[in-house]
Tab-separated table of C-alpha atoms and ligand atoms in Angstrom:
chain	number	residue	atom	x	y	z
A	1397	MET	CA	7.814	-9.093	21.876
A	1398	LEU	CA	4.311	-7.697	22.103
A	1399	HIS	CA	2.197	-9.405	24.742
A	1400	ILE	CA	-1.561	-9.543	24.574
A	1401	ARG	CA	-2.243	-8.968	28.230
A	1402	GLU	CA	-5.988	-8.927	28.319
A	1403	PRO	CA	-7.337	-10.659	25.264
A	1404	ARG	CA	-11.012	-9.857	25.091
A	1405	THR	CA	-12.661	-12.485	22.965
A	1406	LEU	CA	-15.250	-10.752	20.840
A	1407	LYS	CA	-16.866	-13.909	19.680
A	1408	THR	CA	-16.152	-17.373	18.475
A	1409	PRO	CA	-18.292	-17.697	15.373
A	1410	ALA	CA	-20.814	-20.488	15.037
A	1411	GLY	CA	-19.559	-23.691	13.447
A	1412	GLY	CA	-17.463	-24.906	16.337
A	1413	HIS	CA	-14.204	-23.627	14.904
A	1414	SER	CA	-11.283	-22.443	16.917
A	1415	LEU	CA	-11.195	-18.768	15.925
A	1416	SER	CA	-10.885	-16.205	18.693
A	1417	ILE	CA	-10.813	-12.455	18.217
A	1418	SER	CA	-9.146	-10.181	20.740
A	1419	ASP	CA	-9.049	-6.441	21.184
A	1420	ILE	CA	-5.315	-5.662	21.402
A	1421	THR	CA	-5.648	-1.867	21.181
A	1422	ALA	CA	-4.153	-1.229	24.617
A	1423	ASP	CA	-1.121	-3.400	23.880
A	1424	ALA	CA	-0.609	-1.947	20.421
A	1425	ALA	CA	-0.695	1.531	22.001
A	1426	GLU	CA	2.768	0.823	23.392
A	1427	LEU	CA	4.264	0.578	19.921
A	1428	PRO	CA	5.868	3.708	18.404
A	1429	SER	CA	3.688	3.399	15.275
A	1430	PHE	CA	0.392	3.399	17.212
A	1431	ASP	CA	-0.527	7.024	16.401
A	1432	GLY	CA	-3.935	7.099	18.097
A	1433	HIS	CA	-5.480	4.088	16.375
A	1434	GLU	CA	-9.168	3.685	17.175
A	1435	ARG	CA	-9.053	-0.110	17.445
A	1436	VAL	CA	-6.715	-3.007	16.798
A	1437	TRP	CA	-8.077	-6.549	16.579
A	1438	CYS	CA	-6.197	-9.820	16.550
A	1439	GLY	CA	-7.769	-12.988	15.180
A	1440	ARG	CA	-6.182	-16.319	15.976
A	1441	ASP	CA	-7.034	-19.810	14.862
A	1442	GLU	CA	-4.217	-22.229	15.530
A	1443	ARG	CA	-5.912	-25.168	13.897
A	1444	ARG	CA	-6.402	-23.319	10.609
A	1445	GLY	CA	-3.095	-21.427	10.799
A	1446	LEU	CA	-4.520	-17.912	11.123
A	1447	THR	CA	-2.889	-14.990	12.873
A	1448	ALA	CA	-4.493	-11.817	11.580
A	1449	ILE	CA	-4.339	-8.213	12.732
A	1450	VAL	CA	-6.981	-5.708	11.712
A	1451	ALA	CA	-6.004	-2.119	12.512
A	1452	ILE	CA	-8.596	0.666	12.346
A	1453	HIS	CA	-6.807	4.007	12.379
A	1454	ASP	CA	-9.343	6.784	11.858
A	1455	THR	CA	-12.984	6.756	10.773
A	1456	THR	CA	-13.628	10.521	10.815
A	1457	LEU	CA	-14.237	10.608	7.065
A	1458	GLY	CA	-16.045	7.260	6.779
A	1459	PRO	CA	-15.737	3.533	7.360
A	1460	ALA	CA	-12.226	2.073	7.426
A	1461	LEU	CA	-11.139	0.527	4.133
A	1462	GLY	CA	-7.788	-1.089	3.449
A	1463	GLY	CA	-6.242	-4.130	1.838
A	1464	THR	CA	-5.248	-7.374	3.497
A	1465	ARG	CA	-1.549	-8.176	3.329
A	1466	ILE	CA	-0.401	-11.781	3.618
A	1467	TRP	CA	3.263	-11.836	4.592
A	1468	PRO	CA	5.503	-13.952	6.859
A	1469	HIS	CA	6.584	-11.230	9.299
A	1470	GLU	CA	9.482	-12.231	11.503
A	1471	SER	CA	7.543	-11.506	14.703
A	1472	PHE	CA	4.068	-10.656	15.939
A	1473	GLU	CA	5.266	-7.190	16.873
A	1474	ALA	CA	6.608	-6.631	13.351
A	1475	ALA	CA	3.218	-7.660	11.954
A	1476	VAL	CA	1.292	-5.316	14.258
A	1477	THR	CA	3.705	-2.478	13.419
A	1478	ASP	CA	3.200	-3.155	9.711
A	1479	ALA	CA	-0.588	-3.118	10.132
A	1480	LEU	CA	-0.454	0.133	12.126
A	1481	ARG	CA	1.777	1.933	9.625
A	1482	LEU	CA	-0.262	0.737	6.660
A	1483	SER	CA	-3.579	1.578	8.271
A	1484	ARG	CA	-2.471	5.115	9.132
A	1485	GLY	CA	-1.350	5.503	5.519
A	1486	MET	CA	-4.859	4.533	4.391
A	1487	THR	CA	-6.374	7.365	6.446
A	1488	TYR	CA	-4.094	9.845	4.676
A	1489	LYS	CA	-4.607	8.199	1.297
A	1490	SER	CA	-8.402	8.433	1.444
A	1491	ALA	CA	-8.265	11.976	2.764
A	1492	VAL	CA	-5.940	13.281	0.023
A	1493	ALA	CA	-7.927	11.414	-2.663
A	1494	GLY	CA	-11.092	13.105	-1.378
A	1495	LEU	CA	-12.861	9.843	-0.561
A	1496	PRO	CA	-15.489	9.448	2.170
A	1497	LEU	CA	-13.486	6.686	3.831
A	1498	GLY	CA	-11.374	6.126	6.892
A	1499	GLY	CA	-8.124	4.208	7.236
A	1500	GLY	CA	-7.653	0.586	8.166
A	1501	LYS	CA	-5.510	-2.340	7.126
A	1502	ALA	CA	-5.196	-6.039	7.818
A	1503	VAL	CA	-2.152	-8.235	7.997
A	1504	ILE	CA	-2.183	-12.031	7.971
A	1505	VAL	CA	1.078	-13.521	9.185
A	1506	ALA	CA	1.712	-16.292	6.660
A	1507	ASP	CA	3.732	-17.137	3.617
A	1508	ALA	CA	1.306	-16.606	0.744
A	1509	LYS	CA	3.081	-19.236	-1.352
A	1510	THR	CA	2.997	-22.087	1.157
A	1511	GLN	CA	0.574	-21.266	3.989
A	1512	LYS	CA	-2.372	-19.530	2.304
A	1513	THR	CA	-4.824	-22.403	2.508
A	1514	PRO	CA	-8.608	-22.372	1.985
A	1515	ALA	CA	-8.913	-23.139	5.723
A	1516	LEU	CA	-6.847	-20.074	6.655
A	1517	LEU	CA	-8.847	-17.815	4.344
A	1518	THR	CA	-12.114	-19.265	5.673
A	1519	ALA	CA	-11.040	-18.471	9.239
A	1520	TYR	CA	-10.145	-14.929	8.139
A	1521	ALA	CA	-13.545	-14.549	6.418
A	1522	GLU	CA	-15.163	-15.515	9.731
A	1523	MET	CA	-13.121	-12.815	11.448
A	1524	LEU	CA	-14.251	-10.196	8.910
A	1525	THR	CA	-17.871	-11.242	9.414
A	1526	ALA	CA	-17.508	-11.063	13.198
A	1527	LEU	CA	-16.191	-7.490	12.949
A	1528	GLU	CA	-19.654	-6.541	11.681
A	1529	GLY	CA	-18.748	-3.937	9.101
A	1530	GLN	CA	-16.011	-2.151	11.064
A	1531	PHE	CA	-13.542	-2.961	8.309
A	1532	ILE	CA	-13.877	-3.201	4.525
A	1533	THR	CA	-11.046	-4.973	2.764
A	1534	ALA	CA	-9.511	-5.705	-0.650
A	1535	GLU	CA	-6.292	-7.127	-2.127
A	1536	ASP	CA	-2.780	-6.254	-1.009
A	1537	VAL	CA	0.576	-8.039	-1.181
A	1538	GLY	CA	0.098	-11.808	-1.054
A	1539	MET	CA	-3.625	-11.682	-1.794
A	1540	THR	CA	-4.947	-12.331	-5.288
A	1541	LEU	CA	-8.210	-11.562	-7.041
A	1542	ALA	CA	-9.179	-15.231	-6.566
A	1543	ASP	CA	-8.552	-14.845	-2.815
A	1544	ALA	CA	-10.773	-11.751	-2.732
A	1545	ASP	CA	-13.519	-13.722	-4.515
A	1546	PHE	CA	-13.085	-16.574	-2.041
A	1547	LEU	CA	-13.450	-14.188	0.903
A	1548	ARG	CA	-16.430	-12.386	-0.651
A	1549	GLU	CA	-18.318	-15.665	-0.917
A	1550	ARG	CA	-17.926	-16.073	2.844
A	1551	ALA	CA	-17.903	-12.535	4.236
A	1552	PRO	CA	-19.457	-9.128	3.536
A	1553	ASN	CA	-17.318	-6.013	3.147
A	1554	VAL	CA	-14.868	-7.405	0.626
A	1555	VAL	CA	-14.353	-5.174	-2.416
A	1556	GLY	CA	-12.167	-5.511	-5.518
A	1557	THR	CA	-13.688	-8.894	-6.394
A	1558	SER	CA	-14.415	-10.195	-9.858
A	1559	LYS	CA	-17.958	-11.343	-9.083
A	1560	GLY	CA	-20.091	-8.230	-8.872
A	1561	GLY	CA	-17.128	-6.140	-7.742
A	1562	SER	CA	-14.722	-3.781	-9.487
A	1563	GLY	CA	-12.064	-6.446	-10.024
A	1564	ASN	CA	-8.347	-6.326	-9.363
A	1565	PRO	CA	-7.364	-2.809	-8.190
A	1566	SER	CA	-3.707	-3.194	-9.247
A	1567	PRO	CA	-3.996	-1.907	-12.847
A	1568	PHE	CA	-5.677	1.232	-11.469
A	1569	THR	CA	-2.915	1.672	-8.917
A	1570	ALA	CA	-0.382	1.233	-11.724
A	1571	GLU	CA	-2.189	3.804	-13.869
A	1572	GLY	CA	-2.029	6.362	-11.047
A	1573	VAL	CA	1.674	5.653	-10.522
A	1574	PHE	CA	2.294	5.927	-14.259
A	1575	LEU	CA	0.556	9.329	-14.415
A	1576	GLY	CA	2.432	10.363	-11.274
A	1577	ILE	CA	5.828	9.444	-12.745
A	1578	LYS	CA	5.033	11.529	-15.803
A	1579	LYS	CA	4.007	14.436	-13.590
A	1580	ALA	CA	7.267	14.181	-11.647
A	1581	LEU	CA	9.262	14.100	-14.895
A	1582	LYS	CA	7.393	17.136	-16.162
A	1583	HIS	CA	8.098	18.969	-12.932
A	1584	ARG	CA	11.754	18.006	-12.964
A	1585	ASN	CA	12.638	18.107	-16.681
A	1586	GLY	CA	9.910	20.301	-18.120
A	1587	SER	CA	8.803	17.303	-20.211
A	1588	ALA	CA	6.790	14.194	-19.371
A	1589	ARG	CA	8.460	12.250	-22.176
A	1590	LEU	CA	9.372	8.716	-21.118
A	1591	SER	CA	11.230	7.654	-24.223
A	1592	GLY	CA	14.826	6.884	-23.258
A	1593	ILE	CA	14.173	7.600	-19.568
A	1594	ARG	CA	15.567	4.880	-17.301
A	1595	VAL	CA	13.094	3.700	-14.694
A	1596	ALA	CA	14.190	1.186	-12.051
A	1597	VAL	CA	11.183	-0.865	-10.937
A	1598	GLN	CA	11.535	-2.779	-7.669
A	1599	GLY	CA	8.931	-5.564	-7.504
A	1600	LEU	CA	7.241	-7.161	-10.510
A	1601	GLY	CA	4.012	-8.179	-8.800
A	1602	SER	CA	0.506	-7.058	-9.713
A	1603	VAL	CA	1.273	-3.334	-9.723
A	1604	GLY	CA	4.936	-3.448	-10.763
A	1605	TRP	CA	4.178	-5.587	-13.786
A	1606	SER	CA	1.276	-3.450	-14.935
A	1607	LEU	CA	3.434	-0.341	-14.472
A	1608	CYS	CA	6.192	-1.885	-16.616
A	1609	GLU	CA	3.650	-2.528	-19.374
A	1610	LYS	CA	2.616	1.122	-19.384
A	1611	LEU	CA	6.194	2.451	-19.202
A	1612	SER	CA	7.353	0.106	-21.905
A	1613	ARG	CA	4.561	1.237	-24.232
A	1614	GLU	CA	6.077	4.743	-24.043
A	1615	ASP	CA	9.615	3.447	-24.655
A	1616	ALA	CA	11.045	3.916	-21.179
A	1617	ASP	CA	14.247	1.926	-20.492
A	1618	LEU	CA	13.363	-0.496	-17.744
A	1619	ILE	CA	15.688	-1.800	-15.043
A	1620	VAL	CA	13.887	-4.433	-12.988
A	1621	THR	CA	14.251	-6.621	-9.958
A	1622	ASP	CA	12.165	-9.065	-7.950
A	1623	LEU	CA	12.876	-11.755	-5.393
A	1624	ASP	CA	11.195	-14.114	-7.832
A	1625	ALA	CA	13.728	-14.825	-10.601
A	1626	MET	CA	10.992	-16.099	-12.934
A	1627	ARG	CA	9.291	-12.695	-12.918
A	1628	VAL	CA	12.561	-10.972	-13.707
A	1629	GLU	CA	13.206	-13.310	-16.589
A	1630	LYS	CA	9.683	-12.738	-17.904
A	1631	ALA	CA	10.212	-8.954	-17.760
A	1632	ARG	CA	13.515	-9.275	-19.580
A	1633	ARG	CA	11.745	-11.055	-22.385
A	1634	ALA	CA	8.533	-9.002	-22.441
A	1635	PHE	CA	10.026	-5.512	-22.126
A	1636	GLY	CA	13.695	-5.922	-23.010
A	1637	ALA	CA	14.313	-4.861	-19.410
A	1638	THR	CA	17.731	-4.957	-17.768
A	1639	ALA	CA	17.808	-7.118	-14.657
A	1640	ILE	CA	19.496	-5.923	-11.491
A	1641	ALA	CA	20.078	-7.663	-8.153
A	1642	ALA	CA	17.435	-6.945	-5.521
A	1643	ASP	CA	19.920	-5.310	-3.165
A	1644	GLU	CA	21.328	-3.079	-5.903
A	1645	VAL	CA	18.131	-1.564	-7.240
A	1646	VAL	CA	18.212	1.573	-5.076
A	1647	ALA	CA	21.650	2.361	-6.495
A	1648	ALA	CA	20.583	1.707	-10.089
A	1649	GLU	CA	21.669	4.334	-12.616
A	1650	ALA	CA	18.160	5.514	-13.413
A	1651	GLU	CA	16.306	8.806	-13.616
A	1652	VAL	CA	13.342	7.345	-11.740
A	1653	PHE	CA	13.255	4.807	-8.938
A	1654	ALA	CA	9.818	3.159	-8.667
A	1655	PRO	CA	9.490	1.078	-5.477
A	1656	CYS	CA	6.692	-1.439	-6.080
A	1657	ALA	CA	7.598	-4.098	-3.501
A	1658	LEU	CA	7.423	-3.621	0.257
A	1659	GLY	CA	7.952	-0.615	2.516
A	1660	GLY	CA	11.030	0.873	4.152
A	1661	VAL	CA	13.167	0.822	1.015
A	1662	ILE	CA	14.310	4.410	1.512
A	1663	SER	CA	16.236	4.708	4.742
A	1664	GLN	CA	19.210	6.648	6.057
A	1665	GLU	CA	21.434	3.793	4.871
A	1666	THR	CA	20.001	3.241	1.380
A	1667	LEU	CA	19.592	6.950	0.707
A	1668	ARG	CA	23.300	7.410	0.297
A	1669	SER	CA	23.450	5.077	-2.658
A	1670	LEU	CA	20.307	6.373	-4.400
A	1671	LYS	CA	21.176	7.702	-7.856
A	1672	SER	CA	17.709	8.607	-9.147
A	1673	GLY	CA	16.425	12.165	-9.024
A	1674	ILE	CA	12.816	10.984	-8.691
A	1675	VAL	CA	11.298	8.409	-6.334
A	1676	ALA	CA	7.794	7.500	-7.455
A	1677	GLY	CA	6.251	4.058	-7.016
A	1678	SER	CA	3.347	2.096	-5.630
A	1679	ALA	CA	4.796	0.619	-2.438
A	1680	ASN	CA	3.213	1.738	0.800
A	1681	ASN	CA	5.494	3.268	3.455
A	1682	GLN	CA	8.463	3.660	1.125
A	1683	LEU	CA	10.296	5.747	3.700
A	1684	ALA	CA	11.614	3.965	6.775
A	1685	ARG	CA	10.987	7.199	8.704
A	1686	HIS	CA	8.852	10.233	7.851
A	1687	GLU	CA	11.949	12.425	8.353
A	1688	ASP	CA	13.774	10.663	5.529
A	1689	ALA	CA	11.793	12.818	3.094
A	1690	ARG	CA	13.798	15.808	4.305
A	1691	LEU	CA	17.035	13.957	3.547
A	1692	LEU	CA	15.698	13.188	0.077
A	1693	MET	CA	14.844	16.854	-0.432
A	1694	GLU	CA	18.292	17.947	0.717
A	1695	ARG	CA	19.824	15.597	-1.841
A	1696	GLY	CA	17.640	17.159	-4.531
A	1697	VAL	CA	15.446	14.072	-4.960
A	1698	LEU	CA	11.814	14.647	-5.882
A	1699	TYR	CA	9.694	12.246	-3.825
A	1700	ALA	CA	6.089	11.541	-4.839
A	1701	PRO	CA	4.423	10.735	-1.491
A	1702	ASP	CA	3.424	7.076	-1.636
A	1703	TYR	CA	-0.138	7.384	-0.407
A	1704	VAL	CA	-0.845	10.102	-2.956
A	1705	ILE	CA	0.613	8.414	-6.040
A	1706	ASN	CA	-0.680	4.905	-5.208
A	1707	ALA	CA	-4.315	5.854	-4.538
A	1708	GLY	CA	-5.624	4.516	-7.890
A	1709	GLY	CA	-6.598	1.078	-6.592
A	1710	LEU	CA	-8.355	2.571	-3.594
A	1711	ILE	CA	-10.218	4.990	-5.844
A	1712	ASN	CA	-11.406	2.050	-7.943
A	1713	VAL	CA	-12.575	-0.203	-5.095
A	1714	ALA	CA	-14.142	2.748	-3.255
A	1715	ALA	CA	-16.312	3.388	-6.309
A	1716	GLU	CA	-18.095	0.097	-5.543
A	1717	LEU	CA	-19.402	1.651	-2.345
A	1718	SER	CA	-20.822	4.733	-4.062
A	1719	PRO	CA	-24.595	5.089	-3.549
A	1720	LEU	CA	-24.767	5.774	-7.306
A	1721	GLY	CA	-23.099	2.455	-8.127
A	1722	TYR	CA	-19.744	1.770	-9.785
A	1723	ASP	CA	-19.098	4.285	-12.544
A	1724	PRO	CA	-15.902	3.716	-14.590
A	1725	GLU	CA	-15.936	7.277	-15.911
A	1726	ALA	CA	-16.054	8.715	-12.409
A	1727	VAL	CA	-13.136	6.430	-11.459
A	1728	MET	CA	-10.996	7.633	-14.359
A	1729	ALA	CA	-11.865	11.270	-13.599
A	1730	ARG	CA	-10.780	10.872	-9.978
A	1731	LEU	CA	-7.674	8.943	-11.008
A	1732	GLY	CA	-6.771	11.806	-13.328
A	1733	LYS	CA	-6.604	14.061	-10.288
A	1734	ILE	CA	-3.619	12.144	-8.866
A	1735	PRO	CA	-1.089	14.038	-11.038
A	1736	THR	CA	-2.913	17.308	-10.363
A	1737	VAL	CA	-2.618	16.853	-6.599
A	1738	LEU	CA	1.015	15.745	-6.979
A	1739	GLY	CA	1.725	18.876	-9.013
A	1740	GLU	CA	0.271	21.002	-6.207
A	1741	ILE	CA	2.350	19.148	-3.632
A	1742	PHE	CA	5.562	19.540	-5.645
A	1743	ALA	CA	4.931	23.257	-6.170
A	1744	ARG	CA	4.038	23.941	-2.522
A	1745	ALA	CA	7.015	21.916	-1.296
A	1746	GLU	CA	9.376	23.845	-3.536
A	1747	ALA	CA	7.943	27.236	-2.644
A	1748	GLN	CA	8.039	26.521	1.082
A	1749	LYS	CA	11.297	24.511	0.956
A	1750	ARG	CA	9.615	21.651	2.779
A	1751	PRO	CA	9.531	17.903	2.117
A	1752	THR	CA	6.725	16.722	-0.149
A	1753	ASN	CA	5.369	14.279	2.415
A	1754	ASP	CA	4.938	17.091	4.963
A	1755	ILE	CA	2.782	18.932	2.446
A	1756	ALA	CA	0.785	15.762	1.662
A	1757	ALA	CA	0.178	15.124	5.368
A	1758	GLU	CA	-0.927	18.724	5.776
A	1759	ILE	CA	-3.466	18.358	2.962
A	1760	ALA	CA	-4.783	15.130	4.547
A	1761	MET	CA	-5.059	16.667	8.020
A	1762	GLU	CA	-6.787	19.780	6.655
A	1763	ARG	CA	-9.463	17.560	5.143
A	1764	ILE	CA	-9.893	15.380	8.222
A	1765	ARG	CA	-10.190	18.407	10.530
A	1766	ARG	CA	-12.699	20.068	8.242
B	1356	LIG	P1	2.442	-8.246	-5.136
B	1356	LIG	O1	2.479	-9.163	-3.977
B	1356	LIG	O2	1.621	-8.613	-6.308
B	1356	LIG	O3	3.923	-7.963	-5.643
B	1356	LIG	C1	4.995	-7.629	-4.815
B	1356	LIG	C2	6.250	-8.092	-5.544
B	1356	LIG	O4	7.384	-7.565	-4.880
B	1356	LIG	C3	6.407	-9.608	-5.565
B	1356	LIG	O5	6.669	-10.040	-6.887
B	1356	LIG	C4	7.598	-9.853	-4.634
B	1356	LIG	O6	8.360	-10.986	-5.014
B	1356	LIG	C5	8.369	-8.577	-4.817
B	1356	LIG	N1	9.288	-8.257	-3.732
B	1356	LIG	C6	9.077	-8.294	-2.404
B	1356	LIG	N2	10.151	-7.867	-1.736
B	1356	LIG	C7	11.069	-7.533	-2.673
B	1356	LIG	C8	12.394	-7.035	-2.625
B	1356	LIG	N3	13.018	-6.760	-1.477
B	1356	LIG	N4	13.026	-6.795	-3.788
B	1356	LIG	C9	12.444	-7.054	-4.964
B	1356	LIG	N5	11.185	-7.538	-5.079
B	1356	LIG	C10	10.513	-7.776	-3.950
B	1356	LIG	O7	2.005	-6.816	-4.549
B	1356	LIG	P2	1.335	-5.597	-5.325
B	1356	LIG	O8	-0.125	-5.697	-5.184
B	1356	LIG	O9	1.954	-5.459	-6.665
B	1356	LIG	O10	1.790	-4.378	-4.404
B	1356	LIG	C11	3.097	-3.838	-4.470
B	1356	LIG	C12	3.216	-2.676	-3.492
B	1356	LIG	O11	2.266	-1.659	-3.823
B	1356	LIG	C13	2.931	-3.043	-2.032
B	1356	LIG	O12	3.714	-2.246	-1.172
B	1356	LIG	C14	1.479	-2.663	-1.862
B	1356	LIG	O13	1.139	-2.403	-0.517
B	1356	LIG	C15	1.420	-1.420	-2.699
B	1356	LIG	N6	0.088	-1.091	-3.171
B	1356	LIG	C16	-0.592	-1.979	-3.941
B	1356	LIG	C17	-1.859	-1.643	-4.396
B	1356	LIG	C18	-2.625	-2.559	-5.300
B	1356	LIG	O14	-3.598	-2.119	-5.917
B	1356	LIG	N7	-2.239	-3.809	-5.433
B	1356	LIG	C19	-2.425	-0.406	-4.064
B	1356	LIG	C20	-1.673	0.486	-3.285
B	1356	LIG	C21	-0.421	0.137	-2.844
């Protein structure tokens, strides 16, 4: 259990509400995933049901931008660890995508289906306002476009909104993943053809669904799973997809495994049952441990590093912050570079006999140091 030893209340916003914001950086520093984070904030409002963590990893390249995840973590420590791992990933994602942004991420500990109330979101909006621009946020798991709009009406620094913003980032993330899968196929098979290729998609949420639409349009054979049986049924009908149990998807007989749910799906345990030669999906932190990429490589699996292939949504929301204004053509041009960068990573990894995520991290660090 992580203890907040010296909660330093930043401010309790006007309005007489019960929100308090604490700097928990020193406590978070004891966690293995800390990795030199600049700042970690915790916002609590018991009355309105808010426990939120905002992790700011690195702002060398620009202000910290990252989504807000709403998820019922089993403990506070698990939530802080999730925020730290995701926020670090954002630093690398922005760096590899060539964006002038740093890495940050927020986690709200709540069940998005039953506990995401207007009161909770209002308390979170007050927290974002109180952080005075240290963190710019957008959608992630558990947060919808409507939620982003709701927050934007109450707080600055919310991107990916429908009112005056660039809208839902998920289709752009899915487009990047789609292009990335084709790049991986081309690298592996010499052809990017999807027709007849079996792709196992884990998670039929905003990104997973949009990815299925794109794959299905090019006649890929879809194998799908989700914890939500309704989504699976819908995918069966819409795409003629084959359903598979959630705990069997890693072992699905497919050429490509596309994790589009939560992180940690590839671990020492699950790796053994993996049948696909390519792992390429949208989920953040797909590997339980960084070292698992080496195990994948040794098994001959081509892994598209998650923060490289899933940068499309970030590229789209970041375009809102451009001094030149949002330019859809510039977004598509930058998105088109995702497969190019992946191609470079695959080639370098093969030539140097190193895991692809080591090469991706090297590219990110080169840019940050420069
Ligand atoms: P979402 O909340 O819309 O969808 C997630 C889906 O995964 C849900 O349908 C959920 O039921 C399902 N799910 C959760 N655990 C599962 C399990 N064990 N097995 C099967 N299904 C499971 O989220 P999203 O926006 O589609 O994001 C999906 C992933 O992609 C997340 O890891 C997210 O961080 C990452 N990502 C999203 C974006 C974006 O633009 N939305 C950008 C970059 C990365």
